Amino acid sequence: MADNETATFVLIHGGGSTSWDWHLVAPVLRDLGHEVVAVDLPLEESANGVGEYADAVVEACGDRPNLVVVAHSWGGLVAPIVCSRIGTELLVFVTAMVPAPGEAPNDWWSASGFTDLEAADPEADVFYNGVPAELVEECNARAREQAGTRDGEPSPLKAWPDVPTRFLLCRDDRFFPPAFVRGMVRDRLGIEPDEIDGGHMIALANPRELAERLHAYWTALDR
């Protein structure tokens, strides 16, 4: 690929997790000719909020060109802040939380309508349906305690960043059910989400197709 055809995919993990979540997606993206930056958000530090998480992502990007910011789950609260602080070609939410400017992370649940949903079946595998057992075990072993001390503070996001945005819905997601996600995306982004087979932890359940979808978003971008 020529330089202007090569993206730098900036991969942001979900809450309480690590960049390891992307370890099966990253090599596929590299095989497709792209750079990958997968960041461990500084979750454990009580002094940090979503603004500091975004700073960590921006620092990891350095001066790399053609940034595509990809956020999973809780990471969606961080991604638009990143895009407001650094030049970005594309923003992709993967079954992620879409914040409103100035909205505190703790307020997202009720403001988005999520807490109005019926409680999930406690016997169901809400997060890991479709993920091989050995990957579930490894992911749980790597899980981190998220301080969340500042999650009641308003987000530093003042306005939505002027960047093309896509949303990828997971058809088998038991945590953010498709019907909820479609409404949330229409209300908050004004677009229709795209869809992919797989559950909430899609990067572990269906990594190759996810990587190929991300690549396709890049190649279809009018730039």
PDB file of C-alpha atoms in Angstrom:
ATOM      1  CA  MET A   1       0.000   0.000   0.000  1.00  0.00           C
ATOM      2  CA  ALA A   2       1.043   3.566  -0.628  1.00  0.00           C
ATOM      3  CA  ASP A   3       1.309   5.794   2.443  1.00  0.00           C
ATOM      4  CA  ASN A   4      -2.011   7.514   1.734  1.00  0.00           C
ATOM      5  CA  GLU A   5      -3.712   4.101   1.608  1.00  0.00           C
ATOM      6  CA  THR A   6      -2.313   2.936   4.947  1.00  0.00           C
ATOM      7  CA  ALA A   7      -4.241   3.721   8.096  1.00  0.00           C
ATOM      8  CA  THR A   8      -3.124   3.738  11.699  1.00  0.00           C
ATOM      9  CA  PHE A   9      -5.850   1.943  13.614  1.00  0.00           C
ATOM     10  CA  VAL A  10      -6.038   3.213  17.186  1.00  0.00           C
ATOM     11  CA  LEU A  11      -7.800   0.527  19.223  1.00  0.00           C
ATOM     12  CA  ILE A  12      -9.457   1.476  22.537  1.00  0.00           C
ATOM     13  CA  HIS A  13     -10.603  -1.321  24.831  1.00  0.00           C
ATOM     14  CA  GLY A  14     -13.659  -1.416  27.092  1.00  0.00           C
ATOM     15  CA  GLY A  15     -14.057  -0.861  30.818  1.00  0.00           C
ATOM     16  CA  GLY A  16     -11.960  -2.889  33.231  1.00  0.00           C
ATOM     17  CA  SER A  17     -10.090  -4.476  30.368  1.00  0.00           C
ATOM     18  CA  THR A  18      -6.781  -4.213  28.480  1.00  0.00           C
ATOM     19  CA  SER A  19      -5.367  -3.805  25.000  1.00  0.00           C
ATOM     20  CA  TRP A  20      -5.052  -7.615  24.906  1.00  0.00           C
ATOM     21  CA  ASP A  21      -8.702  -7.678  23.848  1.00  0.00           C
ATOM     22  CA  TRP A  22      -7.487  -6.647  20.371  1.00  0.00           C
ATOM     23  CA  HIS A  23      -4.640  -9.165  20.073  1.00  0.00           C
ATOM     24  CA  LEU A  24      -6.403 -11.234  17.399  1.00  0.00           C
ATOM     25  CA  VAL A  25      -7.594  -8.205  15.416  1.00  0.00           C
ATOM     26  CA  ALA A  26      -4.266  -6.359  15.288  1.00  0.00           C
ATOM     27  CA  PRO A  27      -2.307  -8.933  13.218  1.00  0.00           C
ATOM     28  CA  VAL A  28      -5.081  -9.099  10.620  1.00  0.00           C
ATOM     29  CA  LEU A  29      -5.007  -5.318  10.254  1.00  0.00           C
ATOM     30  CA  ARG A  30      -1.219  -5.429   9.921  1.00  0.00           C
ATOM     31  CA  ASP A  31      -1.503  -8.139   7.269  1.00  0.00           C
ATOM     32  CA  LEU A  32      -3.845  -5.776   5.417  1.00  0.00           C
ATOM     33  CA  GLY A  33      -1.050  -3.211   5.411  1.00  0.00           C
ATOM     34  CA  HIS A  34      -1.968  -0.962   8.334  1.00  0.00           C
ATOM     35  CA  GLU A  35      -0.303   0.227  11.505  1.00  0.00           C
ATOM     36  CA  VAL A  36      -1.940  -0.570  14.834  1.00  0.00           C
ATOM     37  CA  VAL A  37      -1.795   1.253  18.153  1.00  0.00           C
ATOM     38  CA  ALA A  38      -3.584  -0.587  20.980  1.00  0.00           C
ATOM     39  CA  VAL A  39      -3.543   1.384  24.209  1.00  0.00           C
ATOM     40  CA  ASP A  40      -3.904   0.292  27.834  1.00  0.00           C
ATOM     41  CA  LEU A  41      -6.018   3.030  29.403  1.00  0.00           C
ATOM     42  CA  PRO A  42      -4.743   4.125  32.851  1.00  0.00           C
ATOM     43  CA  LEU A  43      -7.861   2.814  34.559  1.00  0.00           C
ATOM     44  CA  GLU A  44      -6.487   1.992  37.988  1.00  0.00           C
ATOM     45  CA  GLU A  45      -5.362   5.520  38.857  1.00  0.00           C
ATOM     46  CA  SER A  46      -8.064   7.269  40.883  1.00  0.00           C
ATOM     47  CA  ALA A  47      -6.836  10.682  39.716  1.00  0.00           C
ATOM     48  CA  ASN A  48      -7.717   9.847  36.120  1.00  0.00           C
ATOM     49  CA  GLY A  49     -10.989  10.395  34.300  1.00  0.00           C
ATOM     50  CA  VAL A  50     -12.025  10.078  30.677  1.00  0.00           C
ATOM     51  CA  GLY A  51      -9.962  13.151  29.792  1.00  0.00           C
ATOM     52  CA  GLU A  52      -6.775  11.560  31.110  1.00  0.00           C
ATOM     53  CA  TYR A  53      -7.638   8.294  29.353  1.00  0.00           C
ATOM     54  CA  ALA A  54      -7.923  10.267  26.120  1.00  0.00           C
ATOM     55  CA  ASP A  55      -4.574  11.952  26.805  1.00  0.00           C
ATOM     56  CA  ALA A  56      -2.951   8.510  27.087  1.00  0.00           C
ATOM     57  CA  VAL A  57      -4.354   7.539  23.692  1.00  0.00           C
ATOM     58  CA  VAL A  58      -3.218  10.779  22.073  1.00  0.00           C
ATOM     59  CA  GLU A  59       0.276  10.326  23.493  1.00  0.00           C
ATOM     60  CA  ALA A  60       0.466   6.772  22.142  1.00  0.00           C
ATOM     61  CA  CYS A  61      -0.490   7.985  18.650  1.00  0.00           C
ATOM     62  CA  GLY A  62       2.481  10.329  18.450  1.00  0.00           C
ATOM     63  CA  ASP A  63       2.764  11.834  14.981  1.00  0.00           C
ATOM     64  CA  ARG A  64       1.400   8.825  13.097  1.00  0.00           C
ATOM     65  CA  PRO A  65      -0.746   9.749  10.086  1.00  0.00           C
ATOM     66  CA  ASN A  66      -4.177   8.601   8.889  1.00  0.00           C
ATOM     67  CA  LEU A  67      -5.651   7.822  12.284  1.00  0.00           C
ATOM     68  CA  VAL A  68      -8.750   5.632  12.566  1.00  0.00           C
ATOM     69  CA  VAL A  69      -9.974   5.611  16.166  1.00  0.00           C
ATOM     70  CA  VAL A  70     -11.856   2.421  17.053  1.00  0.00           C
ATOM     71  CA  ALA A  71     -13.623   2.075  20.406  1.00  0.00           C
ATOM     72  CA  HIS A  72     -15.241  -0.949  22.037  1.00  0.00           C
ATOM     73  CA  SER A  73     -17.931  -0.810  24.726  1.00  0.00           C
ATOM     74  CA  TRP A  74     -17.002   1.660  27.534  1.00  0.00           C
ATOM     75  CA  GLY A  75     -14.128   2.911  25.373  1.00  0.00           C
ATOM     76  CA  GLY A  76     -16.729   4.772  23.340  1.00  0.00           C
ATOM     77  CA  LEU A  77     -16.798   7.413  26.081  1.00  0.00           C
ATOM     78  CA  VAL A  78     -13.107   8.099  25.443  1.00  0.00           C
ATOM     79  CA  ALA A  79     -12.897   7.956  21.647  1.00  0.00           C
ATOM     80  CA  PRO A  80     -14.629  11.230  20.675  1.00  0.00           C
ATOM     81  CA  ILE A  81     -12.473  13.110  23.186  1.00  0.00           C
ATOM     82  CA  VAL A  82      -9.419  11.688  21.421  1.00  0.00           C
ATOM     83  CA  CYS A  83     -10.822  12.806  18.072  1.00  0.00           C
ATOM     84  CA  SER A  84     -11.373  16.316  19.429  1.00  0.00           C
ATOM     85  CA  ARG A  85      -7.701  16.557  20.465  1.00  0.00           C
ATOM     86  CA  ILE A  86      -5.870  15.057  17.499  1.00  0.00           C
ATOM     87  CA  GLY A  87      -6.399  14.950  13.746  1.00  0.00           C
ATOM     88  CA  THR A  88      -8.462  11.869  12.916  1.00  0.00           C
ATOM     89  CA  GLU A  89      -9.698  10.501   9.605  1.00  0.00           C
ATOM     90  CA  LEU A  90     -12.429   8.190  10.928  1.00  0.00           C
ATOM     91  CA  LEU A  91     -14.153   7.228  14.191  1.00  0.00           C
ATOM     92  CA  VAL A  92     -15.632   3.731  14.576  1.00  0.00           C
ATOM     93  CA  PHE A  93     -17.745   2.568  17.507  1.00  0.00           C
ATOM     94  CA  VAL A  94     -17.875  -1.213  17.981  1.00  0.00           C
ATOM     95  CA  THR A  95     -20.913  -2.064  20.163  1.00  0.00           C
ATOM     96  CA  ALA A  96     -19.855   0.961  22.175  1.00  0.00           C
ATOM     97  CA  MET A  97     -21.312   3.625  24.412  1.00  0.00           C
ATOM     98  CA  VAL A  98     -21.891   6.898  22.525  1.00  0.00           C
ATOM     99  CA  PRO A  99     -21.647   9.905  24.857  1.00  0.00           C
ATOM    100  CA  ALA A 100     -23.300  13.284  24.600  1.00  0.00           C
ATOM    101  CA  PRO A 101     -21.021  16.305  24.958  1.00  0.00           C
ATOM    102  CA  GLY A 102     -20.515  17.141  28.621  1.00  0.00           C
ATOM    103  CA  GLU A 103     -22.255  13.981  29.837  1.00  0.00           C
ATOM    104  CA  ALA A 104     -20.757  12.301  32.898  1.00  0.00           C
ATOM    105  CA  PRO A 105     -19.895   8.625  32.313  1.00  0.00           C
ATOM    106  CA  ASN A 106     -22.101   7.598  35.232  1.00  0.00           C
ATOM    107  CA  ASP A 107     -25.054   9.436  33.672  1.00  0.00           C
ATOM    108  CA  TRP A 108     -24.835   7.621  30.344  1.00  0.00           C
ATOM    109  CA  TRP A 109     -26.717   4.556  31.574  1.00  0.00           C
ATOM    110  CA  SER A 110     -29.944   6.337  32.427  1.00  0.00           C
ATOM    111  CA  ALA A 111     -29.640   9.098  29.818  1.00  0.00           C
ATOM    112  CA  SER A 112     -29.263   6.559  27.003  1.00  0.00           C
ATOM    113  CA  GLY A 113     -32.222   4.504  28.217  1.00  0.00           C
ATOM    114  CA  PHE A 114     -30.094   1.494  29.043  1.00  0.00           C
ATOM    115  CA  THR A 115     -31.346   1.190  32.610  1.00  0.00           C
ATOM    116  CA  ASP A 116     -34.913   0.947  31.318  1.00  0.00           C
ATOM    117  CA  LEU A 117     -34.136  -2.417  29.769  1.00  0.00           C
ATOM    118  CA  GLU A 118     -35.230  -5.626  31.393  1.00  0.00           C
ATOM    119  CA  ALA A 119     -32.527  -7.211  33.505  1.00  0.00           C
ATOM    120  CA  ALA A 120     -30.425  -9.738  31.644  1.00  0.00           C
ATOM    121  CA  ASP A 121     -30.880 -13.417  32.431  1.00  0.00           C
ATOM    122  CA  PRO A 122     -28.390 -14.015  35.282  1.00  0.00           C
ATOM    123  CA  GLU A 123     -27.701 -17.488  33.898  1.00  0.00           C
ATOM    124  CA  ALA A 124     -26.812 -16.170  30.442  1.00  0.00           C
ATOM    125  CA  ASP A 125     -23.269 -15.475  29.315  1.00  0.00           C
ATOM    126  CA  VAL A 126     -23.821 -11.769  28.751  1.00  0.00           C
ATOM    127  CA  PHE A 127     -20.316 -10.808  27.634  1.00  0.00           C
ATOM    128  CA  TYR A 128     -18.602 -13.873  26.247  1.00  0.00           C
ATOM    129  CA  ASN A 129     -21.132 -15.713  24.106  1.00  0.00           C
ATOM    130  CA  GLY A 130     -19.290 -17.015  21.044  1.00  0.00           C
ATOM    131  CA  VAL A 131     -15.815 -16.637  22.582  1.00  0.00           C
ATOM    132  CA  PRO A 132     -13.683 -19.811  22.966  1.00  0.00           C
ATOM    133  CA  ALA A 133     -13.342 -20.903  26.608  1.00  0.00           C
ATOM    134  CA  GLU A 134      -9.567 -20.486  26.712  1.00  0.00           C
ATOM    135  CA  LEU A 135      -9.871 -16.868  25.566  1.00  0.00           C
ATOM    136  CA  VAL A 136     -12.559 -16.187  28.169  1.00  0.00           C
ATOM    137  CA  GLU A 137     -10.263 -17.513  30.871  1.00  0.00           C
ATOM    138  CA  GLU A 138      -7.337 -15.420  29.659  1.00  0.00           C
ATOM    139  CA  CYS A 139      -9.436 -12.282  29.342  1.00  0.00           C
ATOM    140  CA  ASN A 140     -10.790 -12.666  32.871  1.00  0.00           C
ATOM    141  CA  ALA A 141      -7.279 -13.231  34.203  1.00  0.00           C
ATOM    142  CA  ARG A 142      -6.171  -9.944  32.627  1.00  0.00           C
ATOM    143  CA  ALA A 143      -9.152  -7.891  33.840  1.00  0.00           C
ATOM    144  CA  ARG A 144      -8.290  -4.769  35.823  1.00  0.00           C
ATOM    145  CA  GLU A 145     -10.040  -2.863  38.580  1.00  0.00           C
ATOM    146  CA  GLN A 146     -11.315   0.419  37.176  1.00  0.00           C
ATOM    147  CA  ALA A 147     -11.164   3.170  39.793  1.00  0.00           C
ATOM    148  CA  GLY A 148     -14.014   5.208  38.329  1.00  0.00           C
ATOM    149  CA  THR A 149     -13.524   7.887  40.981  1.00  0.00           C
ATOM    150  CA  ARG A 150     -14.225  10.695  38.533  1.00  0.00           C
ATOM    151  CA  ASP A 151     -16.952   9.033  36.490  1.00  0.00           C
ATOM    152  CA  GLY A 152     -19.510  11.377  38.021  1.00  0.00           C
ATOM    153  CA  GLU A 153     -17.787  14.425  36.534  1.00  0.00           C
ATOM    154  CA  PRO A 154     -18.946  15.972  33.238  1.00  0.00           C
ATOM    155  CA  SER A 155     -17.001  14.802  30.208  1.00  0.00           C
ATOM    156  CA  PRO A 156     -14.487  17.313  28.829  1.00  0.00           C
ATOM    157  CA  LEU A 157     -16.044  16.716  25.391  1.00  0.00           C
ATOM    158  CA  LYS A 158     -17.525  20.130  24.557  1.00  0.00           C
ATOM    159  CA  ALA A 159     -18.843  19.386  21.059  1.00  0.00           C
ATOM    160  CA  TRP A 160     -18.945  16.432  18.731  1.00  0.00           C
ATOM    161  CA  PRO A 161     -15.733  16.168  16.663  1.00  0.00           C
ATOM    162  CA  ASP A 162     -15.998  16.877  12.955  1.00  0.00           C
ATOM    163  CA  VAL A 163     -14.942  13.418  11.782  1.00  0.00           C
ATOM    164  CA  PRO A 164     -16.724  10.727   9.727  1.00  0.00           C
ATOM    165  CA  THR A 165     -18.279   8.236  12.113  1.00  0.00           C
ATOM    166  CA  ARG A 166     -19.491   4.642  11.803  1.00  0.00           C
ATOM    167  CA  PHE A 167     -21.117   2.298  14.292  1.00  0.00           C
ATOM    168  CA  LEU A 168     -20.835  -1.489  14.155  1.00  0.00           C
ATOM    169  CA  LEU A 169     -23.601  -3.324  15.997  1.00  0.00           C
ATOM    170  CA  CYS A 170     -23.135  -6.949  17.099  1.00  0.00           C
ATOM    171  CA  ARG A 171     -26.240  -8.968  16.276  1.00  0.00           C
ATOM    172  CA  ASP A 172     -25.700 -11.476  19.100  1.00  0.00           C
ATOM    173  CA  ASP A 173     -24.779  -8.931  21.787  1.00  0.00           C
ATOM    174  CA  ARG A 174     -26.531  -9.774  25.076  1.00  0.00           C
ATOM    175  CA  PHE A 175     -25.124  -6.795  26.983  1.00  0.00           C
ATOM    176  CA  PHE A 176     -26.058  -4.013  24.549  1.00  0.00           C
ATOM    177  CA  PRO A 177     -28.993  -5.660  22.734  1.00  0.00           C
ATOM    178  CA  PRO A 178     -29.426  -4.725  19.053  1.00  0.00           C
ATOM    179  CA  ALA A 179     -32.834  -3.060  19.518  1.00  0.00           C
ATOM    180  CA  PHE A 180     -31.419  -0.755  22.202  1.00  0.00           C
ATOM    181  CA  VAL A 181     -28.294  -0.012  20.163  1.00  0.00           C
ATOM    182  CA  ARG A 182     -30.219   0.920  17.007  1.00  0.00           C
ATOM    183  CA  GLY A 183     -32.250   3.504  18.902  1.00  0.00           C
ATOM    184  CA  MET A 184     -29.263   4.863  20.809  1.00  0.00           C
ATOM    185  CA  VAL A 185     -27.227   5.273  17.607  1.00  0.00           C
ATOM    186  CA  ARG A 186     -30.053   7.019  15.765  1.00  0.00           C
ATOM    187  CA  ASP A 187     -30.658   9.370  18.682  1.00  0.00           C
ATOM    188  CA  ARG A 188     -27.036  10.194  19.414  1.00  0.00           C
ATOM    189  CA  LEU A 189     -25.281   9.932  16.046  1.00  0.00           C
ATOM    190  CA  GLY A 190     -28.132  10.369  13.574  1.00  0.00           C
ATOM    191  CA  ILE A 191     -26.983   7.364  11.540  1.00  0.00           C
ATOM    192  CA  GLU A 192     -27.981   3.743  11.054  1.00  0.00           C
ATOM    193  CA  PRO A 193     -25.531   1.221  12.537  1.00  0.00           C
ATOM    194  CA  ASP A 194     -23.893  -1.449  10.446  1.00  0.00           C
ATOM    195  CA  GLU A 195     -24.180  -5.021  11.714  1.00  0.00           C
ATOM    196  CA  ILE A 196     -21.906  -8.009  12.233  1.00  0.00           C
ATOM    197  CA  ASP A 197     -22.478 -11.498  13.650  1.00  0.00           C
ATOM    198  CA  GLY A 198     -21.073 -12.019  17.136  1.00  0.00           C
ATOM    199  CA  GLY A 199     -21.535 -11.144  20.797  1.00  0.00           C
ATOM    200  CA  HIS A 200     -20.285  -8.260  22.910  1.00  0.00           C
ATOM    201  CA  MET A 201     -16.642  -9.377  22.904  1.00  0.00           C
ATOM    202  CA  ILE A 202     -16.548  -9.385  19.122  1.00  0.00           C
ATOM    203  CA  ALA A 203     -12.775  -8.836  18.913  1.00  0.00           C
ATOM    204  CA  LEU A 204     -12.320 -12.262  20.512  1.00  0.00           C
ATOM    205  CA  ALA A 205     -15.356 -13.980  18.985  1.00  0.00           C
ATOM    206  CA  ASN A 206     -15.009 -12.887  15.348  1.00  0.00           C
ATOM    207  CA  PRO A 207     -11.676 -11.057  14.984  1.00  0.00           C
ATOM    208  CA  ARG A 208     -10.988 -11.620  11.295  1.00  0.00           C
ATOM    209  CA  GLU A 209     -14.336 -10.335  10.090  1.00  0.00           C
ATOM    210  CA  LEU A 210     -14.085  -7.394  12.473  1.00  0.00           C
ATOM    211  CA  ALA A 211     -10.650  -6.476  11.124  1.00  0.00           C
ATOM    212  CA  GLU A 212     -11.877  -6.819   7.554  1.00  0.00           C
ATOM    213  CA  ARG A 213     -14.835  -4.555   8.325  1.00  0.00           C
ATOM    214  CA  LEU A 214     -12.506  -1.929   9.765  1.00  0.00           C
ATOM    215  CA  HIS A 215     -10.300  -2.180   6.691  1.00  0.00           C
ATOM    216  CA  ALA A 216     -13.361  -1.794   4.456  1.00  0.00           C
ATOM    217  CA  TYR A 217     -14.432   1.342   6.320  1.00  0.00           C
ATOM    218  CA  TRP A 218     -11.011   2.815   5.611  1.00  0.00           C
ATOM    219  CA  THR A 219     -10.919   1.893   1.933  1.00  0.00           C
ATOM    220  CA  ALA A 220     -14.443   3.311   1.428  1.00  0.00           C
ATOM    221  CA  LEU A 221     -13.577   6.617   3.083  1.00  0.00           C
ATOM    222  CA  ASP A 222     -13.726   9.653   0.802  1.00  0.00           C
ATOM    223  CA  ARG A 223     -10.329  11.242   1.418  1.00  0.00           C
TER     224      ARG A 223
END
